[in-house]
Amino acid sequence: MNLQCRPELASLYKTGPQIARILTEEWVARELYCPACSSDQLSQSKTNAPVIDFTCPGCEQLFQLKGLRNWNPQKLVDAGYEAMIRAIRADRVPNLLVLQYSASWCVTNLMLIPRVFFSESIIEKRKPLALHARRAGWVGCNILLGQIASDGKIAMVSDGAALPSQRVRSEFSRVRKLAEVPPSVRGWTLDVLSAVRKLGKSSFSLDDIYKFESELRESHPLNRHVRPKIRQQLQVLRDLGLVEFTTPGSYRIKEYVSPRG
Ligand SMILES: [Zn+2]
């Protein structure tokens, strides 16, 4: 994979953020493969929408691209809050590609967030725009990257080096079964997975996870039975192959295992 964008294209377009958009868009169309199937390319969607979208010609998965010069690993500024919440509830958020480029227009990091990782808990409402703004009262949102379990942040390029496509595809395939969990419950599943990951250990007990009880209650104020919900979601994660049960009340997280060859 050639990580260099084509800065010479910049002169063909307007200045400012337009350039970053054109160069990152061209790079994805030229270099990127589909992480969800064996297709070695993604096609740019033919829309004039303000967002940059790609579709896989093989499996029809949708990808949205965000290119940034600097990124904050905790937070990513996104578009409208209400539209995002509606998309999550309707289960139609695209996969997200977060691309970081260097001053010399080289791709330094590219992170894939599979669509199934978008839940209401990771969307932060921003303050409405001030009265004198052109879109006064409009409310945007932030994607809280820090709240997403590591399983949902798949590196495709890391520190200026591309990861093997086989590894990326295998990591994507490991979590795509989360799509089988209905979106109304998936937020819980993801929050419990995120809590498991925050423990930072491979084996854990139910008591370890119960420490997140108040945090989970805050994210899900309508649910008063947090502990039974935690146990139920651990079973869901087990059925999806992401967590293993060892002895009663003890669990083990199933790590990504590099495929042979
Ligand atoms: Zn595909």
PDB file of C-alpha atoms and ligand atoms in Angstrom:
ATOM      1  CA  MET A   1       0.000   0.000   0.000  1.00  0.00           C
ATOM      2  CA  ASN A   2       1.381   3.388  -1.023  1.00  0.00           C
ATOM      3  CA  LEU A   3       0.669   5.775   1.858  1.00  0.00           C
ATOM      4  CA  GLN A   4       1.485   8.954  -0.007  1.00  0.00           C
ATOM      5  CA  CYS A   5      -1.355  11.228  -1.092  1.00  0.00           C
ATOM      6  CA  ARG A   6      -0.883  13.175  -4.328  1.00  0.00           C
ATOM      7  CA  PRO A   7      -0.275  16.778  -3.260  1.00  0.00           C
ATOM      8  CA  GLU A   8      -0.019  17.863  -6.907  1.00  0.00           C
ATOM      9  CA  LEU A   9      -3.787  17.394  -7.090  1.00  0.00           C
ATOM     10  CA  ALA A  10      -4.213  20.148  -4.534  1.00  0.00           C
ATOM     11  CA  SER A  11      -3.420  22.842  -7.091  1.00  0.00           C
ATOM     12  CA  LEU A  12      -6.462  21.784  -9.107  1.00  0.00           C
ATOM     13  CA  TYR A  13      -8.842  22.664  -6.330  1.00  0.00           C
ATOM     14  CA  LYS A  14      -9.820  25.417  -3.993  1.00  0.00           C
ATOM     15  CA  THR A  15      -7.841  26.129  -0.882  1.00  0.00           C
ATOM     16  CA  GLY A  16      -8.484  25.247   2.731  1.00  0.00           C
ATOM     17  CA  PRO A  17     -10.301  22.137   3.950  1.00  0.00           C
ATOM     18  CA  GLN A  18     -11.245  21.305   0.350  1.00  0.00           C
ATOM     19  CA  ILE A  19      -7.680  20.152  -0.308  1.00  0.00           C
ATOM     20  CA  ALA A  20      -7.625  17.660   2.559  1.00  0.00           C
ATOM     21  CA  ARG A  21     -10.936  16.301   1.397  1.00  0.00           C
ATOM     22  CA  ILE A  22      -9.829  15.862  -2.211  1.00  0.00           C
ATOM     23  CA  LEU A  23      -6.472  14.284  -1.338  1.00  0.00           C
ATOM     24  CA  THR A  24      -7.744  11.825   1.271  1.00  0.00           C
ATOM     25  CA  GLU A  25     -10.671  10.890  -0.943  1.00  0.00           C
ATOM     26  CA  GLU A  26      -8.359  10.209  -3.879  1.00  0.00           C
ATOM     27  CA  TRP A  27      -6.059   8.150  -1.663  1.00  0.00           C
ATOM     28  CA  VAL A  28      -8.864   5.902  -0.377  1.00  0.00           C
ATOM     29  CA  ALA A  29     -10.231   5.361  -3.891  1.00  0.00           C
ATOM     30  CA  ARG A  30      -6.729   4.506  -5.157  1.00  0.00           C
ATOM     31  CA  GLU A  31      -5.262   2.423  -2.319  1.00  0.00           C
ATOM     32  CA  LEU A  32      -7.891   1.048   0.024  1.00  0.00           C
ATOM     33  CA  TYR A  33      -9.342  -2.467   0.016  1.00  0.00           C
ATOM     34  CA  CYS A  34     -12.564  -3.612   1.644  1.00  0.00           C
ATOM     35  CA  PRO A  35     -12.022  -4.845   5.223  1.00  0.00           C
ATOM     36  CA  ALA A  36     -15.304  -6.772   5.100  1.00  0.00           C
ATOM     37  CA  CYS A  37     -14.696  -8.990   2.055  1.00  0.00           C
ATOM     38  CA  SER A  38     -12.006  -9.898  -0.454  1.00  0.00           C
ATOM     39  CA  SER A  39     -12.593  -6.876  -2.716  1.00  0.00           C
ATOM     40  CA  ASP A  40      -9.351  -4.996  -3.337  1.00  0.00           C
ATOM     41  CA  GLN A  41     -11.092  -1.667  -3.835  1.00  0.00           C
ATOM     42  CA  LEU A  42     -13.842   0.619  -2.589  1.00  0.00           C
ATOM     43  CA  SER A  43     -15.948   2.747  -4.930  1.00  0.00           C
ATOM     44  CA  GLN A  44     -16.744   6.320  -4.245  1.00  0.00           C
ATOM     45  CA  SER A  45     -20.477   6.871  -3.880  1.00  0.00           C
ATOM     46  CA  LYS A  46     -21.792   9.214  -6.525  1.00  0.00           C
ATOM     47  CA  THR A  47     -23.499  11.740  -4.318  1.00  0.00           C
ATOM     48  CA  ASN A  48     -22.961  15.371  -3.639  1.00  0.00           C
ATOM     49  CA  ALA A  49     -23.516  14.899   0.061  1.00  0.00           C
ATOM     50  CA  PRO A  50     -21.277  16.854   2.450  1.00  0.00           C
ATOM     51  CA  VAL A  51     -19.870  13.545   3.736  1.00  0.00           C
ATOM     52  CA  ILE A  52     -17.473  11.369   1.775  1.00  0.00           C
ATOM     53  CA  ASP A  53     -18.866   7.899   1.263  1.00  0.00           C
ATOM     54  CA  PHE A  54     -17.485   4.762  -0.254  1.00  0.00           C
ATOM     55  CA  THR A  55     -19.265   1.525  -1.055  1.00  0.00           C
ATOM     56  CA  CYS A  56     -17.696  -1.867  -1.517  1.00  0.00           C
ATOM     57  CA  PRO A  57     -18.537  -3.181  -5.003  1.00  0.00           C
ATOM     58  CA  GLY A  58     -18.288  -6.727  -3.594  1.00  0.00           C
ATOM     59  CA  CYS A  59     -20.291  -6.754  -0.359  1.00  0.00           C
ATOM     60  CA  GLU A  60     -21.995  -3.334  -0.503  1.00  0.00           C
ATOM     61  CA  GLN A  61     -20.798  -2.277   2.950  1.00  0.00           C
ATOM     62  CA  LEU A  62     -20.827   1.492   3.308  1.00  0.00           C
ATOM     63  CA  PHE A  63     -17.850   3.491   4.592  1.00  0.00           C
ATOM     64  CA  GLN A  64     -17.623   7.110   5.607  1.00  0.00           C
ATOM     65  CA  LEU A  65     -14.270   8.885   5.572  1.00  0.00           C
ATOM     66  CA  LYS A  66     -13.030  11.523   7.983  1.00  0.00           C
ATOM     67  CA  GLY A  67      -9.607  12.949   7.245  1.00  0.00           C
ATOM     68  CA  LEU A  68      -7.785  14.962   9.893  1.00  0.00           C
ATOM     69  CA  ARG A  69      -4.389  16.513  10.352  1.00  0.00           C
ATOM     70  CA  ASN A  70      -4.520  16.043  14.132  1.00  0.00           C
ATOM     71  CA  TRP A  71      -6.705  13.656  15.969  1.00  0.00           C
ATOM     72  CA  ASN A  72      -7.794  13.336  19.522  1.00  0.00           C
ATOM     73  CA  PRO A  73      -7.973   9.666  20.562  1.00  0.00           C
ATOM     74  CA  GLN A  74     -10.799  10.510  22.979  1.00  0.00           C
ATOM     75  CA  LYS A  75     -13.129  12.538  20.820  1.00  0.00           C
ATOM     76  CA  LEU A  76     -14.044  13.092  17.193  1.00  0.00           C
ATOM     77  CA  VAL A  77     -16.238  15.981  16.074  1.00  0.00           C
ATOM     78  CA  ASP A  78     -19.143  14.774  13.964  1.00  0.00           C
ATOM     79  CA  ALA A  79     -22.254  16.250  12.324  1.00  0.00           C
ATOM     80  CA  GLY A  80     -25.811  16.629  13.611  1.00  0.00           C
ATOM     81  CA  TYR A  81     -26.738  15.024  16.932  1.00  0.00           C
ATOM     82  CA  GLU A  82     -30.377  14.203  16.138  1.00  0.00           C
ATOM     83  CA  ALA A  83     -29.519  12.700  12.745  1.00  0.00           C
ATOM     84  CA  MET A  84     -26.842  10.518  14.361  1.00  0.00           C
ATOM     85  CA  ILE A  85     -29.205   9.215  17.066  1.00  0.00           C
ATOM     86  CA  ARG A  86     -31.843   8.457  14.432  1.00  0.00           C
ATOM     87  CA  ALA A  87     -29.279   6.587  12.328  1.00  0.00           C
ATOM     88  CA  ILE A  88     -28.158   4.519  15.346  1.00  0.00           C
ATOM     89  CA  ARG A  89     -31.748   3.580  16.233  1.00  0.00           C
ATOM     90  CA  ALA A  90     -32.459   2.614  12.628  1.00  0.00           C
ATOM     91  CA  ASP A  91     -29.167   0.654  12.443  1.00  0.00           C
ATOM     92  CA  ARG A  92     -27.949   2.543   9.389  1.00  0.00           C
ATOM     93  CA  VAL A  93     -24.709   4.196  10.549  1.00  0.00           C
ATOM     94  CA  PRO A  94     -21.930   3.439   8.019  1.00  0.00           C
ATOM     95  CA  ASN A  95     -18.521   2.024   8.951  1.00  0.00           C
ATOM     96  CA  LEU A  96     -16.215   4.913   9.785  1.00  0.00           C
ATOM     97  CA  LEU A  97     -12.677   5.421   8.477  1.00  0.00           C
ATOM     98  CA  VAL A  98     -10.673   7.960  10.487  1.00  0.00           C
ATOM     99  CA  LEU A  99      -7.608   8.982   8.524  1.00  0.00           C
ATOM    100  CA  GLN A 100      -4.748  11.085   9.869  1.00  0.00           C
ATOM    101  CA  TYR A 101      -2.318  12.667   7.429  1.00  0.00           C
ATOM    102  CA  SER A 102       1.041  14.301   7.975  1.00  0.00           C
ATOM    103  CA  ALA A 103       2.200  17.778   6.924  1.00  0.00           C
ATOM    104  CA  SER A 104       3.677  16.149   3.798  1.00  0.00           C
ATOM    105  CA  TRP A 105       0.350  14.494   2.950  1.00  0.00           C
ATOM    106  CA  CYS A 106       1.317  10.986   3.941  1.00  0.00           C
ATOM    107  CA  VAL A 107      -1.230   8.744   5.658  1.00  0.00           C
ATOM    108  CA  THR A 108       0.119   8.152   9.174  1.00  0.00           C
ATOM    109  CA  ASN A 109      -2.861   6.466  10.823  1.00  0.00           C
ATOM    110  CA  LEU A 110      -6.059   4.935   9.551  1.00  0.00           C
ATOM    111  CA  MET A 111      -8.559   3.534  11.978  1.00  0.00           C
ATOM    112  CA  LEU A 112     -11.703   1.612  11.107  1.00  0.00           C
ATOM    113  CA  ILE A 113     -14.684   1.706  13.426  1.00  0.00           C
ATOM    114  CA  PRO A 114     -17.104  -1.020  12.331  1.00  0.00           C
ATOM    115  CA  ARG A 115     -20.686   0.269  12.101  1.00  0.00           C
ATOM    116  CA  VAL A 116     -21.897  -2.073  14.844  1.00  0.00           C
ATOM    117  CA  PHE A 117     -19.873  -0.095  17.426  1.00  0.00           C
ATOM    118  CA  PHE A 118     -22.054   2.999  17.169  1.00  0.00           C
ATOM    119  CA  SER A 119     -24.361   3.230  20.166  1.00  0.00           C
ATOM    120  CA  GLU A 120     -26.018   6.162  21.896  1.00  0.00           C
ATOM    121  CA  SER A 121     -23.552   5.924  24.807  1.00  0.00           C
ATOM    122  CA  ILE A 122     -20.637   7.030  22.609  1.00  0.00           C
ATOM    123  CA  ILE A 123     -22.441  10.061  21.161  1.00  0.00           C
ATOM    124  CA  GLU A 124     -22.003  13.307  23.052  1.00  0.00           C
ATOM    125  CA  LYS A 125     -24.358  16.210  22.423  1.00  0.00           C
ATOM    126  CA  ARG A 126     -22.599  19.503  21.743  1.00  0.00           C
ATOM    127  CA  LYS A 127     -23.860  22.911  22.790  1.00  0.00           C
ATOM    128  CA  PRO A 128     -26.357  24.433  20.343  1.00  0.00           C
ATOM    129  CA  LEU A 129     -24.820  26.987  17.978  1.00  0.00           C
ATOM    130  CA  ALA A 130     -25.045  30.559  19.229  1.00  0.00           C
ATOM    131  CA  LEU A 131     -27.839  32.841  18.119  1.00  0.00           C
ATOM    132  CA  HIS A 132     -25.651  34.839  15.757  1.00  0.00           C
ATOM    133  CA  ALA A 133     -24.438  31.706  13.925  1.00  0.00           C
ATOM    134  CA  ARG A 134     -25.737  30.966  10.450  1.00  0.00           C
ATOM    135  CA  ARG A 135     -27.349  27.775  11.726  1.00  0.00           C
ATOM    136  CA  ALA A 136     -28.351  29.112  15.151  1.00  0.00           C
ATOM    137  CA  GLY A 137     -29.670  26.451  17.502  1.00  0.00           C
ATOM    138  CA  TRP A 138     -28.234  23.574  15.464  1.00  0.00           C
ATOM    139  CA  VAL A 139     -26.806  20.829  17.684  1.00  0.00           C
ATOM    140  CA  GLY A 140     -23.779  18.825  16.610  1.00  0.00           C
ATOM    141  CA  CYS A 141     -22.230  15.808  18.279  1.00  0.00           C
ATOM    142  CA  ASN A 142     -18.911  14.269  19.249  1.00  0.00           C
ATOM    143  CA  ILE A 143     -18.062  10.594  18.866  1.00  0.00           C
ATOM    144  CA  LEU A 144     -16.434   9.510  22.130  1.00  0.00           C
ATOM    145  CA  LEU A 145     -13.658   7.318  20.734  1.00  0.00           C
ATOM    146  CA  GLY A 146     -12.308   6.702  24.243  1.00  0.00           C
ATOM    147  CA  GLN A 147     -15.561   4.905  25.160  1.00  0.00           C
ATOM    148  CA  ILE A 148     -15.307   2.402  22.304  1.00  0.00           C
ATOM    149  CA  ALA A 149     -13.858  -1.004  23.217  1.00  0.00           C
ATOM    150  CA  SER A 150     -10.510  -1.680  21.524  1.00  0.00           C
ATOM    151  CA  ASP A 151     -12.258  -4.390  19.453  1.00  0.00           C
ATOM    152  CA  GLY A 152     -14.082  -1.584  17.643  1.00  0.00           C
ATOM    153  CA  LYS A 153     -10.986   0.425  16.734  1.00  0.00           C
ATOM    154  CA  ILE A 154      -9.229  -1.559  14.044  1.00  0.00           C
ATOM    155  CA  ALA A 155      -5.904  -0.163  12.854  1.00  0.00           C
ATOM    156  CA  MET A 156      -5.403  -0.347   9.083  1.00  0.00           C
ATOM    157  CA  VAL A 157      -2.400   1.973   9.099  1.00  0.00           C
ATOM    158  CA  SER A 158      -0.480   2.605  12.298  1.00  0.00           C
ATOM    159  CA  ASP A 159       2.387   5.099  12.745  1.00  0.00           C
ATOM    160  CA  GLY A 160       3.044   5.248   9.019  1.00  0.00           C
ATOM    161  CA  ALA A 161       2.943   1.471   8.415  1.00  0.00           C
ATOM    162  CA  ALA A 162       0.088  -0.433   6.784  1.00  0.00           C
ATOM    163  CA  LEU A 163      -1.103  -3.516   8.647  1.00  0.00           C
ATOM    164  CA  PRO A 164      -1.569  -6.756   6.682  1.00  0.00           C
ATOM    165  CA  SER A 165      -5.013  -6.816   5.051  1.00  0.00           C
ATOM    166  CA  GLN A 166      -5.480 -10.390   6.246  1.00  0.00           C
ATOM    167  CA  ARG A 167      -5.217  -9.220   9.850  1.00  0.00           C
ATOM    168  CA  VAL A 168      -7.586  -6.270   9.322  1.00  0.00           C
ATOM    169  CA  ARG A 169     -10.192  -8.490   7.654  1.00  0.00           C
ATOM    170  CA  SER A 170      -9.914 -11.063  10.382  1.00  0.00           C
ATOM    171  CA  GLU A 171     -10.401  -8.414  13.102  1.00  0.00           C
ATOM    172  CA  PHE A 172     -13.415  -7.026  11.245  1.00  0.00           C
ATOM    173  CA  SER A 173     -14.938 -10.441  10.828  1.00  0.00           C
ATOM    174  CA  ARG A 174     -14.399 -11.203  14.527  1.00  0.00           C
ATOM    175  CA  VAL A 175     -16.812  -8.422  15.566  1.00  0.00           C
ATOM    176  CA  ARG A 176     -19.290  -8.279  12.710  1.00  0.00           C
ATOM    177  CA  LYS A 177     -21.609 -10.782  14.400  1.00  0.00           C
ATOM    178  CA  LEU A 178     -22.524  -7.937  16.771  1.00  0.00           C
ATOM    179  CA  ALA A 179     -24.892  -6.922  13.958  1.00  0.00           C
ATOM    180  CA  GLU A 180     -27.063  -9.871  14.978  1.00  0.00           C
ATOM    181  CA  VAL A 181     -27.828  -8.131  18.291  1.00  0.00           C
ATOM    182  CA  PRO A 182     -30.855  -5.855  17.730  1.00  0.00           C
ATOM    183  CA  PRO A 183     -29.838  -2.168  17.839  1.00  0.00           C
ATOM    184  CA  SER A 184     -32.173  -1.532  20.791  1.00  0.00           C
ATOM    185  CA  VAL A 185     -30.042  -3.850  22.977  1.00  0.00           C
ATOM    186  CA  ARG A 186     -26.683  -3.494  21.253  1.00  0.00           C
ATOM    187  CA  GLY A 187     -25.798  -0.408  23.309  1.00  0.00           C
ATOM    188  CA  TRP A 188     -25.787  -2.602  26.397  1.00  0.00           C
ATOM    189  CA  THR A 189     -23.696  -5.280  24.747  1.00  0.00           C
ATOM    190  CA  LEU A 190     -21.127  -2.691  23.654  1.00  0.00           C
ATOM    191  CA  ASP A 191     -21.032  -0.973  27.052  1.00  0.00           C
ATOM    192  CA  VAL A 192     -20.383  -4.281  28.812  1.00  0.00           C
ATOM    193  CA  LEU A 193     -17.668  -5.148  26.259  1.00  0.00           C
ATOM    194  CA  SER A 194     -16.134  -1.716  26.812  1.00  0.00           C
ATOM    195  CA  ALA A 195     -16.188  -2.279  30.609  1.00  0.00           C
ATOM    196  CA  VAL A 196     -14.498  -5.660  30.132  1.00  0.00           C
ATOM    197  CA  ARG A 197     -11.788  -3.979  28.035  1.00  0.00           C
ATOM    198  CA  LYS A 198     -11.321  -1.184  30.562  1.00  0.00           C
ATOM    199  CA  LEU A 199     -10.322  -3.823  33.144  1.00  0.00           C
ATOM    200  CA  GLY A 200      -7.244  -4.375  31.017  1.00  0.00           C
ATOM    201  CA  LYS A 201      -6.904  -8.055  31.912  1.00  0.00           C
ATOM    202  CA  SER A 202      -7.622 -11.272  30.110  1.00  0.00           C
ATOM    203  CA  SER A 203      -9.419 -13.030  33.002  1.00  0.00           C
ATOM    204  CA  PHE A 204     -12.009 -11.346  35.164  1.00  0.00           C
ATOM    205  CA  SER A 205     -14.811 -12.060  37.592  1.00  0.00           C
ATOM    206  CA  LEU A 206     -18.378 -10.861  37.790  1.00  0.00           C
ATOM    207  CA  ASP A 207     -17.392  -8.650  40.731  1.00  0.00           C
ATOM    208  CA  ASP A 208     -14.844  -6.894  38.508  1.00  0.00           C
ATOM    209  CA  ILE A 209     -17.602  -5.945  36.076  1.00  0.00           C
ATOM    210  CA  TYR A 210     -20.046  -4.999  38.849  1.00  0.00           C
ATOM    211  CA  LYS A 211     -17.656  -2.138  39.626  1.00  0.00           C
ATOM    212  CA  PHE A 212     -19.047  -0.472  36.513  1.00  0.00           C
ATOM    213  CA  GLU A 213     -22.615  -0.733  37.831  1.00  0.00           C
ATOM    214  CA  SER A 214     -23.096   2.973  38.556  1.00  0.00           C
ATOM    215  CA  GLU A 215     -21.458   4.035  35.286  1.00  0.00           C
ATOM    216  CA  LEU A 216     -23.746   1.675  33.362  1.00  0.00           C
ATOM    217  CA  ARG A 217     -26.788   2.875  35.273  1.00  0.00           C
ATOM    218  CA  GLU A 218     -25.961   6.422  34.248  1.00  0.00           C
ATOM    219  CA  SER A 219     -25.780   5.440  30.577  1.00  0.00           C
ATOM    220  CA  HIS A 220     -29.032   3.485  30.821  1.00  0.00           C
ATOM    221  CA  PRO A 221     -31.197   5.404  33.319  1.00  0.00           C
ATOM    222  CA  LEU A 222     -34.372   3.533  32.365  1.00  0.00           C
ATOM    223  CA  ASN A 223     -33.005   0.160  33.392  1.00  0.00           C
ATOM    224  CA  ARG A 224     -33.135  -0.538  37.113  1.00  0.00           C
ATOM    225  CA  HIS A 225     -31.810  -4.074  36.936  1.00  0.00           C
ATOM    226  CA  VAL A 226     -28.238  -3.421  36.007  1.00  0.00           C
ATOM    227  CA  ARG A 227     -26.605  -6.548  37.462  1.00  0.00           C
ATOM    228  CA  PRO A 228     -28.918  -9.056  35.728  1.00  0.00           C
ATOM    229  CA  LYS A 229     -28.419  -7.040  32.534  1.00  0.00           C
ATOM    230  CA  ILE A 230     -24.626  -7.317  32.892  1.00  0.00           C
ATOM    231  CA  ARG A 231     -24.875 -11.105  33.302  1.00  0.00           C
ATOM    232  CA  GLN A 232     -27.209 -11.354  30.319  1.00  0.00           C
ATOM    233  CA  GLN A 233     -24.850  -9.279  28.129  1.00  0.00           C
ATOM    234  CA  LEU A 234     -21.857 -11.416  29.130  1.00  0.00           C
ATOM    235  CA  GLN A 235     -23.842 -14.364  27.776  1.00  0.00           C
ATOM    236  CA  VAL A 236     -24.485 -12.463  24.572  1.00  0.00           C
ATOM    237  CA  LEU A 237     -20.737 -11.748  24.277  1.00  0.00           C
ATOM    238  CA  ARG A 238     -20.046 -15.422  24.889  1.00  0.00           C
ATOM    239  CA  ASP A 239     -22.504 -16.469  22.171  1.00  0.00           C
ATOM    240  CA  LEU A 240     -20.762 -14.032  19.803  1.00  0.00           C
ATOM    241  CA  GLY A 241     -17.419 -15.655  20.632  1.00  0.00           C
ATOM    242  CA  LEU A 242     -15.913 -12.522  22.232  1.00  0.00           C
ATOM    243  CA  VAL A 243     -15.833 -13.756  25.835  1.00  0.00           C
ATOM    244  CA  GLU A 244     -15.336 -17.247  27.281  1.00  0.00           C
ATOM    245  CA  PHE A 245     -16.847 -18.575  30.499  1.00  0.00           C
ATOM    246  CA  THR A 246     -14.324 -20.509  32.535  1.00  0.00           C
ATOM    247  CA  THR A 247     -15.761 -21.414  35.957  1.00  0.00           C
ATOM    248  CA  PRO A 248     -19.065 -19.982  37.299  1.00  0.00           C
ATOM    249  CA  GLY A 249     -18.590 -16.229  37.783  1.00  0.00           C
ATOM    250  CA  SER A 250     -15.201 -16.247  35.985  1.00  0.00           C
ATOM    251  CA  TYR A 251     -14.646 -15.134  32.461  1.00  0.00           C
ATOM    252  CA  ARG A 252     -11.904 -14.823  29.919  1.00  0.00           C
ATOM    253  CA  ILE A 253     -11.776 -12.423  27.010  1.00  0.00           C
ATOM    254  CA  LYS A 254     -11.107 -14.056  23.663  1.00  0.00           C
ATOM    255  CA  GLU A 255      -8.269 -12.177  22.028  1.00  0.00           C
ATOM    256  CA  TYR A 256      -7.717 -11.758  18.358  1.00  0.00           C
ATOM    257  CA  VAL A 257      -5.557 -14.661  17.161  1.00  0.00           C
ATOM    258  CA  SER A 258      -3.478 -14.108  14.073  1.00  0.00           C
ATOM    259  CA  PRO A 259      -4.495 -16.573  11.347  1.00  0.00           C
ATOM    260  CA  ARG A 260      -1.815 -18.974  10.252  1.00  0.00           C
ATOM    261  CA  GLY A 261       0.066 -18.381   7.058  1.00  0.00           C
TER     262      GLY A 261
HETATM  263 ZN    ZN B   1     -16.557  -5.698   0.704  1.00  0.00          ZN
END
